[in-house]
Tab-separated table of C-alpha atoms and ligand atoms in Angstrom:
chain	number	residue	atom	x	y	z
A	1	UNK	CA	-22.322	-18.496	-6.015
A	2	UNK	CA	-24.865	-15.733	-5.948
A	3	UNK	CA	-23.347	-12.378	-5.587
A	4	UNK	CA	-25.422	-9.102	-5.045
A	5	UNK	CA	-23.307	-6.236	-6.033
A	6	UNK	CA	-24.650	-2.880	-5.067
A	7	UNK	CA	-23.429	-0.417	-7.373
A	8	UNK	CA	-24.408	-3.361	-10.161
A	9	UNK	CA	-23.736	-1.297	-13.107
A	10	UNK	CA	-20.282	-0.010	-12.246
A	11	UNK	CA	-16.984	-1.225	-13.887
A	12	UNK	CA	-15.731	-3.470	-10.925
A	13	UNK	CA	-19.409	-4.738	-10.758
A	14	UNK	CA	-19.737	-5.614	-14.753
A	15	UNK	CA	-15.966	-6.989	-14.979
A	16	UNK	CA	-16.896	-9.214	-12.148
A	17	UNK	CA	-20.367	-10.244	-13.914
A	18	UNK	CA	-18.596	-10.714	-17.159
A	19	UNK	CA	-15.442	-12.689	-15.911
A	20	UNK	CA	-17.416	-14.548	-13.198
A	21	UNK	CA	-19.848	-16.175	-16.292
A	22	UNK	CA	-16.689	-16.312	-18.592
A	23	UNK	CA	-14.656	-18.388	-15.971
A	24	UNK	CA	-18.049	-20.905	-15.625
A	25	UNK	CA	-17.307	-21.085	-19.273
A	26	UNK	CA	-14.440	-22.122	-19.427
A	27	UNK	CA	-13.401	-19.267	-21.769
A	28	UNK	CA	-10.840	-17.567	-20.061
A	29	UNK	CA	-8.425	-18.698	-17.612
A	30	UNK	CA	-8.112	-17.819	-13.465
A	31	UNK	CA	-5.864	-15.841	-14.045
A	32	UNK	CA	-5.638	-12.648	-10.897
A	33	UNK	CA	-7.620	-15.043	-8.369
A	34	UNK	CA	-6.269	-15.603	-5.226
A	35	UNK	CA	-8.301	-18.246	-4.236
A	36	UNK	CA	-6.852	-20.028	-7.315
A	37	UNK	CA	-3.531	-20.274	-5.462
A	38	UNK	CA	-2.442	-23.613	-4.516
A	39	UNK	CA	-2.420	-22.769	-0.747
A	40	UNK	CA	-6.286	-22.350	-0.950
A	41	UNK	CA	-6.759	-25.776	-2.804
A	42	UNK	CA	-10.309	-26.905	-1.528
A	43	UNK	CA	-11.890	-23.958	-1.248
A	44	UNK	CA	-14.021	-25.236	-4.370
A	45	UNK	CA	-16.591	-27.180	-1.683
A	46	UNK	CA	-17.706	-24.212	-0.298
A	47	UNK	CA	-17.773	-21.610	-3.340
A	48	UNK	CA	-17.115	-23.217	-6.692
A	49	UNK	CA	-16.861	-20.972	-9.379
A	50	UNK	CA	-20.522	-21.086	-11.090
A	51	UNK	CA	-22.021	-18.150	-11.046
A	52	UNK	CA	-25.505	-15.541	-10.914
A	53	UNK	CA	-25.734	-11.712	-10.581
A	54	UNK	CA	-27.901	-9.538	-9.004
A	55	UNK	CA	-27.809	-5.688	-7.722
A	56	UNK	CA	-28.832	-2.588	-6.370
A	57	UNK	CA	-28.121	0.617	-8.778
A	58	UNK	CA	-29.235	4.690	-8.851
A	59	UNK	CA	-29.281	4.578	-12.735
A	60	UNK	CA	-30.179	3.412	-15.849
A	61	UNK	CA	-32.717	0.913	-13.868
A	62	UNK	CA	-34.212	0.544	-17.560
A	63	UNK	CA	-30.831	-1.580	-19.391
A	64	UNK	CA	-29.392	-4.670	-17.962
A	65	UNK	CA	-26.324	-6.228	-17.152
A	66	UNK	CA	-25.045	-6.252	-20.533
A	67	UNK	CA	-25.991	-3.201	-21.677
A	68	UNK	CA	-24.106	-1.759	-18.849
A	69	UNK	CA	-21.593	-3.966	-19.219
A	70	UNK	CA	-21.155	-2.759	-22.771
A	71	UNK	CA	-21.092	0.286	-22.317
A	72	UNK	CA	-18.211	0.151	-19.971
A	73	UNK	CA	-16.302	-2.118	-22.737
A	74	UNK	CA	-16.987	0.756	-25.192
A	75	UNK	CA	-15.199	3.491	-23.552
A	76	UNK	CA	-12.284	0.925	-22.084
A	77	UNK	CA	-11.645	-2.086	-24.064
A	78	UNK	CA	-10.490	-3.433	-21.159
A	79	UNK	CA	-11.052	-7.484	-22.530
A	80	UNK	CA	-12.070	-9.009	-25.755
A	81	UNK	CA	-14.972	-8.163	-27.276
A	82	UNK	CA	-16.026	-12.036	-27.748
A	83	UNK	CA	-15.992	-12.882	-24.704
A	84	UNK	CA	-19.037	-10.504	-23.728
A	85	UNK	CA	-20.381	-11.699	-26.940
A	86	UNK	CA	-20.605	-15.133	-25.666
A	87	UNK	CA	-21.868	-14.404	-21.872
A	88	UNK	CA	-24.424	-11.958	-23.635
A	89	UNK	CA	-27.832	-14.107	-23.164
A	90	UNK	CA	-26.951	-14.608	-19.312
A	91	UNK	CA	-26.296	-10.835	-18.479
A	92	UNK	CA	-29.177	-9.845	-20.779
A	93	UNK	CA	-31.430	-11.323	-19.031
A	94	UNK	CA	-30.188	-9.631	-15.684
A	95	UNK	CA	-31.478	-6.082	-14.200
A	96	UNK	CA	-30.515	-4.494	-11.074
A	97	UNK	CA	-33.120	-2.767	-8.239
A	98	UNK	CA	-33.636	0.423	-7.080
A	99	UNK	CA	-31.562	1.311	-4.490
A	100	UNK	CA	-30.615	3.850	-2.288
A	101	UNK	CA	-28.732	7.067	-2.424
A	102	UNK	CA	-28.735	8.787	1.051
A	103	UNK	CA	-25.828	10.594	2.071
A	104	UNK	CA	-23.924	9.984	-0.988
A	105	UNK	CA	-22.451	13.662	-1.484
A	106	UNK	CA	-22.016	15.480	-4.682
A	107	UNK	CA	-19.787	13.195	-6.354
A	108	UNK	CA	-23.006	11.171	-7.704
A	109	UNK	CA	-24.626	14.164	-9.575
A	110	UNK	CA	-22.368	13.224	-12.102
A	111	UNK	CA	-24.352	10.157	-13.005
A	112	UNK	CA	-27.397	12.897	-13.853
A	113	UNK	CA	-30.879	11.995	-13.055
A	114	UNK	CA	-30.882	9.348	-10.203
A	115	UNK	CA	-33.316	6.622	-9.398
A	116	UNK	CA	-33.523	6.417	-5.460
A	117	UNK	CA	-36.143	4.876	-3.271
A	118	UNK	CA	-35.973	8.170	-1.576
A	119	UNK	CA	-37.371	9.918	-4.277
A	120	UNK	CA	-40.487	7.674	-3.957
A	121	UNK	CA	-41.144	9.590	-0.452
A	122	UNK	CA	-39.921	6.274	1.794
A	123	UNK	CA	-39.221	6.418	4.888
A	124	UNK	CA	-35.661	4.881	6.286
A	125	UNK	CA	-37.321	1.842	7.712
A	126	UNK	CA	-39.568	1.356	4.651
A	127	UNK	CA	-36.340	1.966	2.491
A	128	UNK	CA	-34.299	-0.763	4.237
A	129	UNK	CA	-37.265	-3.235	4.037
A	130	UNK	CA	-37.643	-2.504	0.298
A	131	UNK	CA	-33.396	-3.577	0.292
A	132	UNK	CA	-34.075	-6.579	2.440
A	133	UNK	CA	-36.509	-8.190	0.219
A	134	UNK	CA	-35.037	-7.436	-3.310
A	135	UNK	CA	-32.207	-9.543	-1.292
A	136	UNK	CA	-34.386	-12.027	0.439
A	137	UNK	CA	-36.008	-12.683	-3.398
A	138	UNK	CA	-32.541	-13.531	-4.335
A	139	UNK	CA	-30.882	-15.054	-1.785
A	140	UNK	CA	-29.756	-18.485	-1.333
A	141	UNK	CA	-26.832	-20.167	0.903
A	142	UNK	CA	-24.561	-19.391	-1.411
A	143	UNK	CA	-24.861	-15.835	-1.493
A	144	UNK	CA	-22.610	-13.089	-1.089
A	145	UNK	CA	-23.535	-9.257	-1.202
A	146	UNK	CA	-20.607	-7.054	-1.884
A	147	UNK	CA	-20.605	-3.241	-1.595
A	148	UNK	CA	-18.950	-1.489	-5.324
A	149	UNK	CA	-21.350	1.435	-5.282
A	150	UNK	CA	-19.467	5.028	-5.666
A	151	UNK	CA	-17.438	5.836	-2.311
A	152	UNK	CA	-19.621	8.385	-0.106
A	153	UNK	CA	-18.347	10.971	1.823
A	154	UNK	CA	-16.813	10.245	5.640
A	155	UNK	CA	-19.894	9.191	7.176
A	156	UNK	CA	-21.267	11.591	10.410
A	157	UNK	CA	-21.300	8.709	12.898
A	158	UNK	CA	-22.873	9.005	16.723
A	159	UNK	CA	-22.875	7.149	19.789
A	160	UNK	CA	-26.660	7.526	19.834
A	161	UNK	CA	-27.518	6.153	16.740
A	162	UNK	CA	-24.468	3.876	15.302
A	163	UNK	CA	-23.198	2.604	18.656
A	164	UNK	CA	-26.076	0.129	19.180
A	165	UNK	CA	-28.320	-2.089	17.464
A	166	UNK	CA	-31.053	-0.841	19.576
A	167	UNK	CA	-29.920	2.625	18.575
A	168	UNK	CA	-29.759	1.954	14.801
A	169	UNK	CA	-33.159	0.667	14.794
A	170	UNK	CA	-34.428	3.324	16.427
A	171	UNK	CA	-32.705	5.245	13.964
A	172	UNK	CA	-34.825	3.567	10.878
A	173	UNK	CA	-37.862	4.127	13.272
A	174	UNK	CA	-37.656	7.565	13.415
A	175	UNK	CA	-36.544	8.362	10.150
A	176	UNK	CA	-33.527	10.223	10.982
A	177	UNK	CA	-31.810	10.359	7.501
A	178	UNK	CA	-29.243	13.043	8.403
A	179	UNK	CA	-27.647	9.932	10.067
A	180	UNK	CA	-27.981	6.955	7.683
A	181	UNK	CA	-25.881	6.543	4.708
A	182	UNK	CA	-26.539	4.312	1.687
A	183	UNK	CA	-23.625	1.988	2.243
A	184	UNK	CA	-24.469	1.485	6.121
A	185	UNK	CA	-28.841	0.474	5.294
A	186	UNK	CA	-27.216	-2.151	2.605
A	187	UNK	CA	-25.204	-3.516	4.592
A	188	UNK	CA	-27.741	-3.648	6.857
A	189	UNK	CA	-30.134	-5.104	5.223
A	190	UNK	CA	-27.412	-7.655	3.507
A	191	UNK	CA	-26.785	-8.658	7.375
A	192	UNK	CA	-30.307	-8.831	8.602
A	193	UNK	CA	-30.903	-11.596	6.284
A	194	UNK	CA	-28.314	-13.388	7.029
A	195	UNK	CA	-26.318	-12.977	4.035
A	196	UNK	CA	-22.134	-12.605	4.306
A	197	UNK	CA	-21.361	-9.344	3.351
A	198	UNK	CA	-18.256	-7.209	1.792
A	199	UNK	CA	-17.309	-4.202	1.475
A	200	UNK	CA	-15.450	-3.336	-1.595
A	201	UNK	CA	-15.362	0.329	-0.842
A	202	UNK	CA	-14.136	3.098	1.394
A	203	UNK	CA	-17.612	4.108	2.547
A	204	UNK	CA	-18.734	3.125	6.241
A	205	UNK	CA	-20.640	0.035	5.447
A	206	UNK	CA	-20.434	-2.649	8.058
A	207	UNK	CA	-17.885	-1.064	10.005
A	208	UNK	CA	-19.979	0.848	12.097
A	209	UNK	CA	-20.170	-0.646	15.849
A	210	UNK	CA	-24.151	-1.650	15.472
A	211	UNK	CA	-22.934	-3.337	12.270
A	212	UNK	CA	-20.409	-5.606	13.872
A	213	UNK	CA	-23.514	-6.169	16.805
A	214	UNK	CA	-25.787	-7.176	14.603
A	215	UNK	CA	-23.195	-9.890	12.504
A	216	UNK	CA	-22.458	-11.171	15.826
A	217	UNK	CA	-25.884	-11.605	16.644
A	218	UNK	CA	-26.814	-13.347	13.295
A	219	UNK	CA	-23.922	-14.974	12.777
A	220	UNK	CA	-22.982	-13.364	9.837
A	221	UNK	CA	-19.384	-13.128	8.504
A	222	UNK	CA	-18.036	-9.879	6.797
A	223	UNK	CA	-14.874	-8.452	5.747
A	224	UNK	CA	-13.781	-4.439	4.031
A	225	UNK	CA	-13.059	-1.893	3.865
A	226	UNK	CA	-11.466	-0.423	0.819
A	227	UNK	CA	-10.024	-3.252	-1.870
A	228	UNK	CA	-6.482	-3.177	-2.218
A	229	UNK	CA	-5.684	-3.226	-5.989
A	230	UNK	CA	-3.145	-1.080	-7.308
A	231	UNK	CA	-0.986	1.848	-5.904
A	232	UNK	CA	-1.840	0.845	-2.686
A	233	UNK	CA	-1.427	-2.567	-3.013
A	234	UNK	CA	2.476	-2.073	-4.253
A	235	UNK	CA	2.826	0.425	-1.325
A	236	UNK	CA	2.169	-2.046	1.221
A	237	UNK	CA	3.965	-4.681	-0.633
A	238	UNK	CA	6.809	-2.459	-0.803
A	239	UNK	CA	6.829	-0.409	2.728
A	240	UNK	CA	8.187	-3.153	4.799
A	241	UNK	CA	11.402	-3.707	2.588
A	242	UNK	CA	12.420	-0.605	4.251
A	243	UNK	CA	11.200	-1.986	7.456
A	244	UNK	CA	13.064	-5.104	6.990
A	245	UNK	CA	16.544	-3.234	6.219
A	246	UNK	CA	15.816	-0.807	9.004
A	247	UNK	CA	15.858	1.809	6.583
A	248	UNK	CA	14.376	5.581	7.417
A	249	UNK	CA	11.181	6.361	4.997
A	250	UNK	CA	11.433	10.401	5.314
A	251	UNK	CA	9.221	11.219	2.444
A	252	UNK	CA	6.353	9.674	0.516
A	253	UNK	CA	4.465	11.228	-2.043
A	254	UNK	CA	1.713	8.776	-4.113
A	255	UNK	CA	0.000	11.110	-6.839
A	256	UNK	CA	-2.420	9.318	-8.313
A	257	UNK	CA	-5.004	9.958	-11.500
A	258	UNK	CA	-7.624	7.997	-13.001
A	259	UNK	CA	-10.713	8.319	-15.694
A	260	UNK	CA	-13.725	6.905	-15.487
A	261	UNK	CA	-17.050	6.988	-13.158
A	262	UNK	CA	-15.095	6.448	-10.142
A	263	UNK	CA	-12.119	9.244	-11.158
A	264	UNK	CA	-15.334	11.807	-11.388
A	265	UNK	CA	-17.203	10.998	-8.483
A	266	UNK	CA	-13.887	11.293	-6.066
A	267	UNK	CA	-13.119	14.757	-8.157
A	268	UNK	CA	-15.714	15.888	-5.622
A	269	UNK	CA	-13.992	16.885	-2.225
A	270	UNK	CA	-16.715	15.397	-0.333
A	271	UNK	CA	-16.139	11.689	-2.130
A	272	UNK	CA	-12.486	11.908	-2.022
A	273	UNK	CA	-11.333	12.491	1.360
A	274	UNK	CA	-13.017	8.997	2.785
A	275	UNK	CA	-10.397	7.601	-0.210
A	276	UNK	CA	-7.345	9.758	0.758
A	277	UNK	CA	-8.196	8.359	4.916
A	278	UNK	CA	-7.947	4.890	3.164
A	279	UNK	CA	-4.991	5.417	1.606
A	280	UNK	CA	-2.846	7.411	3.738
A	281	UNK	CA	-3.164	5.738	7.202
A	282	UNK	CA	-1.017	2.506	5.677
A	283	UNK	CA	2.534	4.130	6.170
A	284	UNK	CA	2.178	4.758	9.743
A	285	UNK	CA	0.839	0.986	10.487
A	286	UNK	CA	3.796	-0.749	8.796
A	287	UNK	CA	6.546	1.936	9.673
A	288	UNK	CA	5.454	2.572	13.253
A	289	UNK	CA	6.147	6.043	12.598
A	290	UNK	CA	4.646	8.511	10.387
A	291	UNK	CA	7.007	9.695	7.419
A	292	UNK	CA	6.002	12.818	5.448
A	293	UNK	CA	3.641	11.781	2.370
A	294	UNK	CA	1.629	13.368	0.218
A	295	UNK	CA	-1.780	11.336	-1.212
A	296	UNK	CA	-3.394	13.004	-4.030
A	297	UNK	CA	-5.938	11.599	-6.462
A	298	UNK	CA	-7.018	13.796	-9.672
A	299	UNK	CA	-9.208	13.387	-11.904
A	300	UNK	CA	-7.733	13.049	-15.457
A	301	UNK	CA	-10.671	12.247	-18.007
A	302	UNK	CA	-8.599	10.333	-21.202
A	303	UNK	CA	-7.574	7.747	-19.445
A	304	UNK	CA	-10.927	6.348	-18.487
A	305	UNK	CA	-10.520	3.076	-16.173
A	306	UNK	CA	-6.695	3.163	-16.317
A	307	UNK	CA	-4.985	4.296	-13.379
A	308	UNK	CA	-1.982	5.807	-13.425
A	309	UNK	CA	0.472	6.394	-10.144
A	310	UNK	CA	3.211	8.442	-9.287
A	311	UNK	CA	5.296	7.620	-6.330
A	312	UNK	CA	8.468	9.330	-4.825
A	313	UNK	CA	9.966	7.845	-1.312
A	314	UNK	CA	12.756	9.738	-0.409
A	315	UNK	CA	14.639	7.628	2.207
A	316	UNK	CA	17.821	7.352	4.561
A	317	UNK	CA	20.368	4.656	4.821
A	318	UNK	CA	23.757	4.180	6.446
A	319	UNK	CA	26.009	7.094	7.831
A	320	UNK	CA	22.363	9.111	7.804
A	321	UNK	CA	22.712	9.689	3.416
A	322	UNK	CA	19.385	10.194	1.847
A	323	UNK	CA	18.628	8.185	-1.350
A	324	UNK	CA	15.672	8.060	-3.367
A	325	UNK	CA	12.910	5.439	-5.171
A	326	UNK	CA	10.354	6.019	-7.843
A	327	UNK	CA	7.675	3.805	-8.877
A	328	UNK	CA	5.240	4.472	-11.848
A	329	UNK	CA	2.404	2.365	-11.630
A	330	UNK	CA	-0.553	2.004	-14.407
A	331	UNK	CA	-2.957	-0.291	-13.997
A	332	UNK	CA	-6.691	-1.507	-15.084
A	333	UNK	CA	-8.678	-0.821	-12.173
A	334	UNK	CA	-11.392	-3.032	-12.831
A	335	UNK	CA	-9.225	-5.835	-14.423
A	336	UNK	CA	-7.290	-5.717	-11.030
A	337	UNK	CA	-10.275	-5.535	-8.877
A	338	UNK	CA	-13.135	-8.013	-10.360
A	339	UNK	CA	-11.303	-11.701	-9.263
A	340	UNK	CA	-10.680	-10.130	-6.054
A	341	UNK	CA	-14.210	-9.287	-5.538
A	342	UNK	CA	-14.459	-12.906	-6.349
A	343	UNK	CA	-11.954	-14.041	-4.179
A	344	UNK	CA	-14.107	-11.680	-1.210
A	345	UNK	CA	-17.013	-13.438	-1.918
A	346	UNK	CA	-15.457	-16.512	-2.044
A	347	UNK	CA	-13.317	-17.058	1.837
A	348	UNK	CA	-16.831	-15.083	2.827
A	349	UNK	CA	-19.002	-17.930	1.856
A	350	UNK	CA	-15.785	-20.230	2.917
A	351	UNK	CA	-16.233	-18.659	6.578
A	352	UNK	CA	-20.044	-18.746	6.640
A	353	UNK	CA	-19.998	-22.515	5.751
A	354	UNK	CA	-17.238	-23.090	8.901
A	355	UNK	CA	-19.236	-21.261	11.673
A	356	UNK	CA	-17.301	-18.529	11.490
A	357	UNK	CA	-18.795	-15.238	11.980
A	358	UNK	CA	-18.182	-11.009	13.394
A	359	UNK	CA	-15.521	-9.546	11.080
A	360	UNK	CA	-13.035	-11.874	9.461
A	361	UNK	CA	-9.717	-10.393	10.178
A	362	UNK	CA	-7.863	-12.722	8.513
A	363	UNK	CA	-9.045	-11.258	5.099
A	364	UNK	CA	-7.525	-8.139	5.757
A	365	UNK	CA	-4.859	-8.743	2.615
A	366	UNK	CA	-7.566	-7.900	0.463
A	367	UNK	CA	-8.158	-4.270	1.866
A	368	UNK	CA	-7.136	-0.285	1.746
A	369	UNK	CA	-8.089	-0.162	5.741
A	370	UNK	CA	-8.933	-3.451	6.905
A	371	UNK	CA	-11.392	-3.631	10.011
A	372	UNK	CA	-10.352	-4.230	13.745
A	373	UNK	CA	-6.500	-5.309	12.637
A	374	UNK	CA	-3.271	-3.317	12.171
A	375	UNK	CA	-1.482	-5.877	9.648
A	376	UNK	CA	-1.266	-4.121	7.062
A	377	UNK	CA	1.866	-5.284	5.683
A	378	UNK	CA	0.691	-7.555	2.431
A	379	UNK	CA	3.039	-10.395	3.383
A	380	UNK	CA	1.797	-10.506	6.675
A	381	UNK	CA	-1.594	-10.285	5.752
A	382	UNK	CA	-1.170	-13.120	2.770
A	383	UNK	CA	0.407	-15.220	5.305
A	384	UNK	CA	-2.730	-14.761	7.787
A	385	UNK	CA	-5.042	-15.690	5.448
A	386	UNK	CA	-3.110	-18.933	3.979
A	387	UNK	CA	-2.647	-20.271	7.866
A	388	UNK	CA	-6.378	-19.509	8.251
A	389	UNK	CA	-7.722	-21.296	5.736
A	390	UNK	CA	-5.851	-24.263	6.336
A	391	UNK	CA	-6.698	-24.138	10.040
A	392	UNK	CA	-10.213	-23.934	9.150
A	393	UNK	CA	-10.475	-26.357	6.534
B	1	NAD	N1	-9.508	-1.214	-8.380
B	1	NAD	C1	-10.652	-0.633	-8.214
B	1	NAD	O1	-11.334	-0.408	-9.180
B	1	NAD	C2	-11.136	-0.280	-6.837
B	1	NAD	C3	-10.316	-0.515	-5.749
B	1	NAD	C4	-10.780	-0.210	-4.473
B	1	NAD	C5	-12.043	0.324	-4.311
B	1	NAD	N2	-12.834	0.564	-5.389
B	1	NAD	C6	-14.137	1.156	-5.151
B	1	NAD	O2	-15.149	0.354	-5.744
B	1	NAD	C7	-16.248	1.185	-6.088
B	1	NAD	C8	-16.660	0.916	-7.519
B	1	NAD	O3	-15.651	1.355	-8.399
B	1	NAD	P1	-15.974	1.465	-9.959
B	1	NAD	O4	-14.709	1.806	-10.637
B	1	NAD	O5	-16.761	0.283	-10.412
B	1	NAD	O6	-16.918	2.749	-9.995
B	1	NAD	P2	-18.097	3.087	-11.002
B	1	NAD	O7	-18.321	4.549	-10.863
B	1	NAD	O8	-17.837	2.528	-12.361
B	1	NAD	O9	-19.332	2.281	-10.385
B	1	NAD	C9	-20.055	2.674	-9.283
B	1	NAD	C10	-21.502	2.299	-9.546
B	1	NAD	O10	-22.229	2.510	-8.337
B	1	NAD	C11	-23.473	3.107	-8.652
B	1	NAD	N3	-23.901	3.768	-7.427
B	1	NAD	C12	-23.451	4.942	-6.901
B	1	NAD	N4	-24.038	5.167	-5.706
B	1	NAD	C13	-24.865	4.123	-5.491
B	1	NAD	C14	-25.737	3.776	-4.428
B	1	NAD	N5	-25.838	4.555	-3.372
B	1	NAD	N6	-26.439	2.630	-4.525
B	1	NAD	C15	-26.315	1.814	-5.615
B	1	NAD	N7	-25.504	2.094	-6.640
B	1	NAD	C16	-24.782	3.230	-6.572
B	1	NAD	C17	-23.171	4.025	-9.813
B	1	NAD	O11	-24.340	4.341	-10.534
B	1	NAD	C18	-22.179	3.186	-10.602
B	1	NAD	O12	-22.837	2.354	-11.537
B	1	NAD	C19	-15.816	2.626	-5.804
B	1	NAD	O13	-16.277	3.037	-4.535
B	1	NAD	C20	-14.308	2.505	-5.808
B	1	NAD	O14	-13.692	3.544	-5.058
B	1	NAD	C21	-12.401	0.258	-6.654
């Protein structure tokens, strides 16, 4: 597999570059992939696990994989030191491109001086053909480009311009940046060539209506938004038990904080309200009705990539008496995220290589706020994708 992750220098981006190489290895095990699941047994005709990076960053354009990849280790620890030892000479060799940073709100100032093709005085078209060819240079038909860049504010979206293909183009034509945002021109320019695309991320990416016009048209499959990983992940895991036991969810409070990049970028207001959207619209989808709940997300600087959350569910049971449910959960963000962003890639490639194309609902259990479904509910969704993939195979 080749996988283009914009946002290359992140920590989801360099766990995936450093466990992807490590798994070709042989030096660690599979453990965390889904696609290593019995029920997906196959799925090694049509993405095996072999595989070469590429990206689009704002920073440091300068280092290279490993260098960014160490410096993440450095601050986390978040594996064994030896096993970036021994992928060294493979991400050495690797440097992301310059990308693009329209629209990207505040957050990203605190990555200090960018590198944008902005900067350079391009114009939108000229910036989304500069995207298409660093992809076109690297493409082959086993390649994947999946969105991990820093989550941009809720997008301004209009009929005009985002409803259409004809109206996006004409966008790009006459330069109208106020409109475009970074994730939406990769995404873009990832479909254009024909390349399956995923979005990792709550920023708009494919999931505007031109988007899903343009896969159509090209035949492209692509799946977001949003990965489900942690506190969310155990939300929707856990949601429908009270479902199940027709049991009234009156309260639900998920406080969340995090270190890191990805902690300070969503500190900004701007950043963080396209992740609160994500989070908080899950409730109402597998409840039917909306409880009371509470979504925060602080930033909390010491504990760097591990998330911590808090959850409270205050809930009512037989004869109308209230009881109550706490979770702590405190994860590794990018230890929990990487071998899905495998996994994405992966049932992408899978569904590219079966003629299947448009938005690939079915992959919905791997997403915050999964495109044109309302499962939501992870057995559901874990279910869909198993009966898919053997009805495809
Ligand atoms: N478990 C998880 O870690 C998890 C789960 C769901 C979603 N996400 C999302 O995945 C993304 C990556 O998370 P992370 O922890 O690796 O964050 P990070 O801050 O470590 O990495 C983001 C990278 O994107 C780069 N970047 C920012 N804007 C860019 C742009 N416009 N073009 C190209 N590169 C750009 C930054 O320089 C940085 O290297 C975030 O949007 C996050 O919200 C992560």
């Amino acid at each position: 597999m080749k996988l283009w992750l914009i946002g290359a220098y992140g920590i989801v981006s360099t766990t995936t570059a450093v466990g992807g190489k490590a798994i070709e290895k042989g030096l660690i095990g599979k453990a965390g992939l889904v696609s290593e699941l019995p029920q997906f047994n196959g799925i090694d005709r049509y993405a095996n696990l072999s595989f070469e990076f590429g990206g689009h960053e704002i920073r440091d354009l300068d280092k290279s994989f490993y260098d960014a990849s160490y410096e993440h280790w450095e601050k986390n620890r978040h594996f064994e030191i030896d096993i970036l030892e021994k992928v060294k000479e493979e991400l050495a060799s690797r440097k992301a491109m310059k990308g693009t940073a329209l629209n990207c709100g505040t957050g990203i100032q605190e990555f200090g001086e960018i590198q944008t093709l902005e900067k350079e005085g391009l114009t939108l078209r000229e910036i989304t053909d500069r995207l298409m060819e660093d992809m076109r240079k690297f493409k082959d038909d086993d390649t994947v480009v999946i969105n991990l860049a820093s989550t941009e504010p809720v997008a301004k979206i209009s009929e005009e311009y985002h409803g259409s293909i004809d109206g996006f183009e004409k966008m790009l034509d006459e330069d109208k940046k106020e409109y475009a945002t970074a994730s939406m021109l990769y995404a873009y320019a990832a479909i254009k060539n024909k390349i399956p695309y995923g979005n990792f991320t709550p920023s708009v990416g494919s999931s505007i209506k031109a988007l899903k016009e343009l896969a159509i048209e090209n035949k492209v499959p692509h799946a977001g938004n949003d990965g489900k990983t942690g506190e969310t992940l155990v939300k929707t895991t856990l949601a429908p038990m009270f479902l199940y036991r027709n049991l009234e969810v009156i309260g639900w409070m998920s406080y969340n904080i995090l270190g890191d990049f990805d902690g300070k970028v969503l500190s900004h207001r701007d950043n963080k309200e396209s992740k609160v959207i994500s989070k908080d619209r899950v409730l109402e989808k597998i409840l039917g009705y909306s409880p009371y709940s509470i979504t925060e997300i602080e930033y909390f600087p010491s504990l760097v990539d591990n998330k911590t959350a808090f959850d409270f569910i205050h809930f009512k049971g037989f004869l109308g008496t209230k009881m109550k449910f706490y979770f702590v959960w405190d994860g590794i963000d990018a230890i929990l995220a990487a071998p899905i962003v495998i996994d994405i890639a992966r049932f992408l490639l899978f569904a590219k290589k079966k003629g299947l194309y448009g938005v690939i609902k079915e992959m919905a259990f791997f997403f915050k706020s999964p495109m044109d479904t309302n499962v939501i509910n992870t057995h559901e969704q874990f279910n869909q994708l198993v009966e898919w993939f053997k009805n495809n195979l």
